[in-house]
């Protein structure tokens, strides 16, 4: 735009590959722009209002190649930026040990604040993924004493989960122990519940290789649930933790939870969250739990099949039940009748929820059982074809049997 002296020029952004606005009172030696892609010198950036991050943003899509080393002195600022964070994550995957080490040394003093940052948390997670053992230990040390606070924060909870995956045994025990006395607070929190789930998963998986002594370090979670299993099973977040207990914990820890669930089968089967807990009982529970649950479903097959949430449980009974248990349910379906003398199958085929149960039965039935279903539906096909769900199931059975109904 004009010369300040023989060696300094006031450049527009468009000259540097950016927009048309002028840089605010920033003067650069003319030689620095012989290559238009070259960034302003660091000391010149510091003198004016242009930052290295501004230069980086302006170069996106312009073909300039950036490396982690180029961010020296500005790494934290890049970590907090959407584009900068994404760039760093990509580079960390393939960075050399020396590049990663230099980057780590600059970021580490700011690790705790980055853990709760909308973009910075992803960089910290990536450092756990690709950092060396010593770097992971150093990062984890910033969580110790702050695990609960971080777990209740939207972004911090993600970092805690990642740290649990990579923590040494001593650090894992230290982090998990911080939740003792805070279980119910975390379990019922939209962020904290994920961390409690991860504590259960990681401790139980680690115990398989490092020793069963680790199970005792999550016993306080089971103790906190005593007398609260039904309440938590019907809670949007609590039900998830109950499911993890059923999936991962040893029998001595699962059994007290299962005993409380058994007293509430009917209510939980029909609950929007509790039905997921019941599905886990079918998959991970004891044989006596499954048997009791099968009896409950068999005795209420029609109302449960017609229920929005309970119908999911009926489908899982058909999926996880033994051959004999499935056979009993299918027989009850094909031979049972309502008080109005309509067959259960006829009613269920036309129901918006029960029709999915019928489809599951068709999937799991053997040839003889499926033939019984076809005969029952064929007897009422003209009536069933009036209903959307009925037409769908008839069409499916026609494809299976190769015969028109």
PDB file of N, CA and C in Angstrom, residues 332-401:
ATOM      1  N   UNK A 332     -47.357 -71.264  23.015  1.00  0.00           N
ATOM      2  CA  UNK A 332     -48.345 -70.404  23.680  1.00  0.00           C
ATOM      3  C   UNK A 332     -48.918 -69.392  22.690  1.00  0.00           C
ATOM      4  N   UNK A 333     -48.058 -68.914  21.808  1.00  0.00           N
ATOM      5  CA  UNK A 333     -48.500 -67.936  20.801  1.00  0.00           C
ATOM      6  C   UNK A 333     -49.456 -68.559  19.792  1.00  0.00           C
ATOM      7  N   UNK A 334     -49.125 -69.733  19.291  1.00  0.00           N
ATOM      8  CA  UNK A 334     -49.916 -70.348  18.219  1.00  0.00           C
ATOM      9  C   UNK A 334     -51.169 -71.056  18.729  1.00  0.00           C
ATOM     10  N   UNK A 335     -51.215 -71.390  20.026  1.00  0.00           N
ATOM     11  CA  UNK A 335     -52.367 -72.118  20.559  1.00  0.00           C
ATOM     12  C   UNK A 335     -53.180 -71.302  21.571  1.00  0.00           C
ATOM     13  N   UNK A 336     -52.655 -70.151  21.984  1.00  0.00           N
ATOM     14  CA  UNK A 336     -53.367 -69.332  22.964  1.00  0.00           C
ATOM     15  C   UNK A 336     -54.436 -68.472  22.319  1.00  0.00           C
ATOM     16  N   UNK A 337     -55.436 -68.080  23.122  1.00  0.00           N
ATOM     17  CA  UNK A 337     -56.523 -67.245  22.630  1.00  0.00           C
ATOM     18  C   UNK A 337     -56.836 -66.125  23.626  1.00  0.00           C
ATOM     19  N   UNK A 338     -57.370 -65.046  23.099  1.00  0.00           N
ATOM     20  CA  UNK A 338     -57.803 -63.951  23.962  1.00  0.00           C
ATOM     21  C   UNK A 338     -59.170 -64.298  24.548  1.00  0.00           C
ATOM     22  N   UNK A 339     -59.641 -63.451  25.437  1.00  0.00           N
ATOM     23  CA  UNK A 339     -60.965 -63.685  26.035  1.00  0.00           C
ATOM     24  C   UNK A 339     -62.058 -63.643  24.979  1.00  0.00           C
ATOM     25  N   UNK A 340     -61.813 -62.923  23.904  1.00  0.00           N
ATOM     26  CA  UNK A 340     -62.784 -62.878  22.804  1.00  0.00           C
ATOM     27  C   UNK A 340     -62.623 -64.032  21.840  1.00  0.00           C
ATOM     28  N   UNK A 341     -61.754 -64.978  22.194  1.00  0.00           N
ATOM     29  CA  UNK A 341     -61.525 -66.209  21.435  1.00  0.00           C
ATOM     30  C   UNK A 341     -60.715 -66.014  20.152  1.00  0.00           C
ATOM     31  N   UNK A 342     -60.186 -64.805  19.896  1.00  0.00           N
ATOM     32  CA  UNK A 342     -59.268 -64.621  18.775  1.00  0.00           C
ATOM     33  C   UNK A 342     -57.917 -65.196  19.177  1.00  0.00           C
ATOM     34  N   UNK A 343     -57.193 -65.774  18.238  1.00  0.00           N
ATOM     35  CA  UNK A 343     -55.881 -66.339  18.581  1.00  0.00           C
ATOM     36  C   UNK A 343     -54.904 -65.214  18.912  1.00  0.00           C
ATOM     37  N   UNK A 344     -53.940 -65.504  19.791  1.00  0.00           N
ATOM     38  CA  UNK A 344     -52.931 -64.497  20.149  1.00  0.00           C
ATOM     39  C   UNK A 344     -52.177 -64.041  18.908  1.00  0.00           C
ATOM     40  N   UNK A 345     -51.863 -64.996  18.059  1.00  0.00           N
ATOM     41  CA  UNK A 345     -51.101 -64.677  16.853  1.00  0.00           C
ATOM     42  C   UNK A 345     -51.873 -63.707  15.965  1.00  0.00           C
ATOM     43  N   UNK A 346     -53.162 -63.937  15.815  1.00  0.00           N
ATOM     44  CA  UNK A 346     -54.009 -63.072  14.984  1.00  0.00           C
ATOM     45  C   UNK A 346     -54.014 -61.642  15.499  1.00  0.00           C
ATOM     46  N   UNK A 347     -54.084 -61.487  16.815  1.00  0.00           N
ATOM     47  CA  UNK A 347     -54.097 -60.152  17.422  1.00  0.00           C
ATOM     48  C   UNK A 347     -52.735 -59.485  17.301  1.00  0.00           C
ATOM     49  N   UNK A 348     -51.679 -60.263  17.535  1.00  0.00           N
ATOM     50  CA  UNK A 348     -50.326 -59.693  17.555  1.00  0.00           C
ATOM     51  C   UNK A 348     -49.844 -59.261  16.184  1.00  0.00           C
ATOM     52  N   UNK A 349     -50.258 -59.978  15.147  1.00  0.00           N
ATOM     53  CA  UNK A 349     -49.831 -59.640  13.788  1.00  0.00           C
ATOM     54  C   UNK A 349     -50.256 -58.226  13.412  1.00  0.00           C
ATOM     55  N   UNK A 350     -51.387 -57.769  13.933  1.00  0.00           N
ATOM     56  CA  UNK A 350     -51.932 -56.454  13.556  1.00  0.00           C
ATOM     57  C   UNK A 350     -51.549 -55.339  14.514  1.00  0.00           C
ATOM     58  N   UNK A 351     -50.765 -55.663  15.528  1.00  0.00           N
ATOM     59  CA  UNK A 351     -50.411 -54.666  16.539  1.00  0.00           C
ATOM     60  C   UNK A 351     -49.114 -53.949  16.170  1.00  0.00           C
ATOM     61  N   UNK A 352     -49.018 -52.620  16.408  1.00  0.00           N
ATOM     62  CA  UNK A 352     -47.808 -51.863  16.028  1.00  0.00           C
ATOM     63  C   UNK A 352     -46.539 -52.307  16.745  1.00  0.00           C
ATOM     64  N   UNK A 353     -46.641 -52.923  17.921  1.00  0.00           N
ATOM     65  CA  UNK A 353     -45.454 -53.414  18.632  1.00  0.00           C
ATOM     66  C   UNK A 353     -45.356 -54.934  18.584  1.00  0.00           C
ATOM     67  N   UNK A 354     -46.484 -55.608  18.788  1.00  0.00           N
ATOM     68  CA  UNK A 354     -46.467 -57.074  18.838  1.00  0.00           C
ATOM     69  C   UNK A 354     -46.076 -57.695  17.504  1.00  0.00           C
ATOM     70  N   UNK A 355     -46.283 -56.994  16.401  1.00  0.00           N
ATOM     71  CA  UNK A 355     -45.932 -57.563  15.099  1.00  0.00           C
ATOM     72  C   UNK A 355     -44.426 -57.806  14.996  1.00  0.00           C
ATOM     73  N   UNK A 356     -43.625 -56.995  15.718  1.00  0.00           N
ATOM     74  CA  UNK A 356     -42.179 -57.210  15.721  1.00  0.00           C
ATOM     75  C   UNK A 356     -41.825 -58.495  16.478  1.00  0.00           C
ATOM     76  N   UNK A 357     -42.607 -58.805  17.497  1.00  0.00           N
ATOM     77  CA  UNK A 357     -42.410 -60.058  18.226  1.00  0.00           C
ATOM     78  C   UNK A 357     -42.694 -61.236  17.292  1.00  0.00           C
ATOM     79  N   UNK A 358     -43.762 -61.128  16.505  1.00  0.00           N
ATOM     80  CA  UNK A 358     -44.093 -62.184  15.555  1.00  0.00           C
ATOM     81  C   UNK A 358     -42.965 -62.361  14.541  1.00  0.00           C
ATOM     82  N   UNK A 359     -42.402 -61.256  14.075  1.00  0.00           N
ATOM     83  CA  UNK A 359     -41.289 -61.340  13.127  1.00  0.00           C
ATOM     84  C   UNK A 359     -40.081 -62.038  13.755  1.00  0.00           C
ATOM     85  N   UNK A 360     -39.822 -61.753  15.026  1.00  0.00           N
ATOM     86  CA  UNK A 360     -38.716 -62.407  15.717  1.00  0.00           C
ATOM     87  C   UNK A 360     -38.986 -63.911  15.855  1.00  0.00           C
ATOM     88  N   UNK A 361     -40.243 -64.259  16.134  1.00  0.00           N
ATOM     89  CA  UNK A 361     -40.614 -65.663  16.244  1.00  0.00           C
ATOM     90  C   UNK A 361     -40.373 -66.380  14.915  1.00  0.00           C
ATOM     91  N   UNK A 362     -40.733 -65.728  13.823  1.00  0.00           N
ATOM     92  CA  UNK A 362     -40.499 -66.315  12.504  1.00  0.00           C
ATOM     93  C   UNK A 362     -39.006 -66.551  12.280  1.00  0.00           C
ATOM     94  N   UNK A 363     -38.172 -65.619  12.779  1.00  0.00           N
ATOM     95  CA  UNK A 363     -36.716 -65.738  12.611  1.00  0.00           C
ATOM     96  C   UNK A 363     -36.140 -66.926  13.381  1.00  0.00           C
ATOM     97  N   UNK A 364     -36.627 -67.132  14.623  1.00  0.00           N
ATOM     98  CA  UNK A 364     -36.003 -68.141  15.494  1.00  0.00           C
ATOM     99  C   UNK A 364     -36.703 -69.497  15.443  1.00  0.00           C
ATOM    100  N   UNK A 365     -37.906 -69.568  14.848  1.00  0.00           N
ATOM    101  CA  UNK A 365     -38.671 -70.822  14.833  1.00  0.00           C
ATOM    102  C   UNK A 365     -38.002 -71.865  13.942  1.00  0.00           C
ATOM    103  N   UNK A 366     -38.147 -73.136  14.320  1.00  0.00           N
ATOM    104  CA  UNK A 366     -37.662 -74.198  13.439  1.00  0.00           C
ATOM    105  C   UNK A 366     -38.721 -74.454  12.367  1.00  0.00           C
ATOM    106  N   UNK A 367     -38.462 -75.376  11.459  1.00  0.00           N
ATOM    107  CA  UNK A 367     -39.345 -75.599  10.312  1.00  0.00           C
ATOM    108  C   UNK A 367     -40.751 -75.997  10.749  1.00  0.00           C
ATOM    109  N   UNK A 368     -40.845 -76.865  11.742  1.00  0.00           N
ATOM    110  CA  UNK A 368     -42.158 -77.325  12.205  1.00  0.00           C
ATOM    111  C   UNK A 368     -42.952 -76.199  12.858  1.00  0.00           C
ATOM    112  N   UNK A 369     -42.257 -75.407  13.688  1.00  0.00           N
ATOM    113  CA  UNK A 369     -42.927 -74.291  14.352  1.00  0.00           C
ATOM    114  C   UNK A 369     -43.372 -73.233  13.342  1.00  0.00           C
ATOM    115  N   UNK A 370     -42.518 -72.987  12.355  1.00  0.00           N
ATOM    116  CA  UNK A 370     -42.859 -71.983  11.345  1.00  0.00           C
ATOM    117  C   UNK A 370     -44.069 -72.434  10.518  1.00  0.00           C
ATOM    118  N   UNK A 371     -44.158 -73.712  10.254  1.00  0.00           N
ATOM    119  CA  UNK A 371     -45.299 -74.236   9.509  1.00  0.00           C
ATOM    120  C   UNK A 371     -46.597 -74.027  10.286  1.00  0.00           C
ATOM    121  N   UNK A 372     -46.525 -74.193  11.621  1.00  0.00           N
ATOM    122  CA  UNK A 372     -47.704 -73.952  12.457  1.00  0.00           C
ATOM    123  C   UNK A 372     -48.127 -72.499  12.395  1.00  0.00           C
ATOM    124  N   UNK A 373     -47.163 -71.578  12.366  1.00  0.00           N
ATOM    125  CA  UNK A 373     -47.465 -70.147  12.258  1.00  0.00           C
ATOM    126  C   UNK A 373     -48.115 -69.855  10.905  1.00  0.00           C
ATOM    127  N   UNK A 374     -47.572 -70.429   9.841  1.00  0.00           N
ATOM    128  CA  UNK A 374     -48.118 -70.203   8.500  1.00  0.00           C
ATOM    129  C   UNK A 374     -49.570 -70.684   8.418  1.00  0.00           C
ATOM    130  N   UNK A 375     -49.839 -71.852   8.988  1.00  0.00           N
ATOM    131  CA  UNK A 375     -51.203 -72.394   8.951  1.00  0.00           C
ATOM    132  C   UNK A 375     -52.177 -71.481   9.694  1.00  0.00           C
ATOM    133  N   UNK A 376     -51.747 -70.982  10.848  1.00  0.00           N
ATOM    134  CA  UNK A 376     -52.619 -70.107  11.642  1.00  0.00           C
ATOM    135  C   UNK A 376     -52.897 -68.797  10.915  1.00  0.00           C
ATOM    136  N   UNK A 377     -51.875 -68.223  10.293  1.00  0.00           N
ATOM    137  CA  UNK A 377     -52.050 -66.952   9.584  1.00  0.00           C
ATOM    138  C   UNK A 377     -52.845 -67.159   8.299  1.00  0.00           C
ATOM    139  N   UNK A 378     -52.630 -68.273   7.615  1.00  0.00           N
ATOM    140  CA  UNK A 378     -53.374 -68.544   6.377  1.00  0.00           C
ATOM    141  C   UNK A 378     -54.875 -68.615   6.652  1.00  0.00           C
ATOM    142  N   UNK A 379     -55.227 -69.141   7.817  1.00  0.00           N
ATOM    143  CA  UNK A 379     -56.647 -69.278   8.165  1.00  0.00           C
ATOM    144  C   UNK A 379     -57.336 -67.931   8.321  1.00  0.00           C
ATOM    145  N   UNK A 380     -56.564 -66.893   8.579  1.00  0.00           N
ATOM    146  CA  UNK A 380     -57.140 -65.559   8.797  1.00  0.00           C
ATOM    147  C   UNK A 380     -56.545 -64.524   7.831  1.00  0.00           C
ATOM    148  N   UNK A 381     -55.961 -65.000   6.740  1.00  0.00           N
ATOM    149  CA  UNK A 381     -55.203 -64.102   5.855  1.00  0.00           C
ATOM    150  C   UNK A 381     -56.071 -62.989   5.251  1.00  0.00           C
ATOM    151  N   UNK A 382     -57.286 -63.286   4.868  1.00  0.00           N
ATOM    152  CA  UNK A 382     -58.127 -62.260   4.243  1.00  0.00           C
ATOM    153  C   UNK A 382     -58.387 -61.102   5.190  1.00  0.00           C
ATOM    154  N   UNK A 383     -58.543 -61.412   6.476  1.00  0.00           N
ATOM    155  CA  UNK A 383     -58.773 -60.368   7.473  1.00  0.00           C
ATOM    156  C   UNK A 383     -57.484 -59.628   7.798  1.00  0.00           C
ATOM    157  N   UNK A 384     -56.379 -60.378   7.909  1.00  0.00           N
ATOM    158  CA  UNK A 384     -55.099 -59.774   8.288  1.00  0.00           C
ATOM    159  C   UNK A 384     -54.554 -58.857   7.203  1.00  0.00           C
ATOM    160  N   UNK A 385     -54.905 -59.115   5.949  1.00  0.00           N
ATOM    161  CA  UNK A 385     -54.403 -58.294   4.845  1.00  0.00           C
ATOM    162  C   UNK A 385     -54.973 -56.882   4.863  1.00  0.00           C
ATOM    163  N   UNK A 386     -55.970 -56.652   5.688  1.00  0.00           N
ATOM    164  CA  UNK A 386     -56.534 -55.308   5.804  1.00  0.00           C
ATOM    165  C   UNK A 386     -55.639 -54.376   6.622  1.00  0.00           C
ATOM    166  N   UNK A 387     -54.695 -54.970   7.337  1.00  0.00           N
ATOM    167  CA  UNK A 387     -53.833 -54.189   8.225  1.00  0.00           C
ATOM    168  C   UNK A 387     -52.421 -54.092   7.647  1.00  0.00           C
ATOM    169  N   UNK A 388     -51.813 -52.926   7.834  1.00  0.00           N
ATOM    170  CA  UNK A 388     -50.458 -52.689   7.304  1.00  0.00           C
ATOM    171  C   UNK A 388     -49.473 -53.725   7.813  1.00  0.00           C
ATOM    172  N   UNK A 389     -49.478 -53.953   9.132  1.00  0.00           N
ATOM    173  CA  UNK A 389     -48.517 -54.890   9.711  1.00  0.00           C
ATOM    174  C   UNK A 389     -48.831 -56.319   9.283  1.00  0.00           C
ATOM    175  N   UNK A 390     -50.128 -56.622   9.158  1.00  0.00           N
ATOM    176  CA  UNK A 390     -50.525 -57.950   8.726  1.00  0.00           C
ATOM    177  C   UNK A 390     -50.050 -58.241   7.317  1.00  0.00           C
ATOM    178  N   UNK A 391     -50.220 -57.259   6.414  1.00  0.00           N
ATOM    179  CA  UNK A 391     -49.775 -57.443   5.030  1.00  0.00           C
ATOM    180  C   UNK A 391     -48.279 -57.695   4.955  1.00  0.00           C
ATOM    181  N   UNK A 392     -47.523 -56.982   5.808  1.00  0.00           N
ATOM    182  CA  UNK A 392     -46.065 -57.120   5.800  1.00  0.00           C
ATOM    183  C   UNK A 392     -45.651 -58.527   6.211  1.00  0.00           C
ATOM    184  N   UNK A 393     -46.252 -59.058   7.261  1.00  0.00           N
ATOM    185  CA  UNK A 393     -45.884 -60.381   7.756  1.00  0.00           C
ATOM    186  C   UNK A 393     -46.332 -61.468   6.780  1.00  0.00           C
ATOM    187  N   UNK A 394     -47.522 -61.315   6.185  1.00  0.00           N
ATOM    188  CA  UNK A 394     -47.996 -62.279   5.193  1.00  0.00           C
ATOM    189  C   UNK A 394     -47.053 -62.329   4.002  1.00  0.00           C
ATOM    190  N   UNK A 395     -46.618 -61.155   3.547  1.00  0.00           N
ATOM    191  CA  UNK A 395     -45.675 -61.081   2.425  1.00  0.00           C
ATOM    192  C   UNK A 395     -44.370 -61.790   2.764  1.00  0.00           C
ATOM    193  N   UNK A 396     -43.923 -61.611   3.982  1.00  0.00           N
ATOM    194  CA  UNK A 396     -42.666 -62.254   4.407  1.00  0.00           C
ATOM    195  C   UNK A 396     -42.814 -63.776   4.447  1.00  0.00           C
ATOM    196  N   UNK A 397     -43.923 -64.260   4.986  1.00  0.00           N
ATOM    197  CA  UNK A 397     -44.154 -65.704   5.052  1.00  0.00           C
ATOM    198  C   UNK A 397     -44.330 -66.309   3.664  1.00  0.00           C
ATOM    199  N   UNK A 398     -44.903 -65.542   2.743  1.00  0.00           N
ATOM    200  CA  UNK A 398     -45.047 -66.028   1.369  1.00  0.00           C
ATOM    201  C   UNK A 398     -43.687 -66.224   0.707  1.00  0.00           C
ATOM    202  N   UNK A 399     -42.757 -65.328   1.015  1.00  0.00           N
ATOM    203  CA  UNK A 399     -41.405 -65.471   0.463  1.00  0.00           C
ATOM    204  C   UNK A 399     -40.703 -66.688   1.048  1.00  0.00           C
ATOM    205  N   UNK A 400     -40.922 -66.920   2.354  1.00  0.00           N
ATOM    206  CA  UNK A 400     -40.280 -68.051   3.022  1.00  0.00           C
ATOM    207  C   UNK A 400     -40.830 -69.383   2.503  1.00  0.00           C
ATOM    208  N   UNK A 401     -42.163 -69.440   2.401  1.00  0.00           N
ATOM    209  CA  UNK A 401     -42.797 -70.705   2.015  1.00  0.00           C
ATOM    210  C   UNK A 401     -42.874 -70.909   0.505  1.00  0.00           C
TER     211      UNK A 401
END
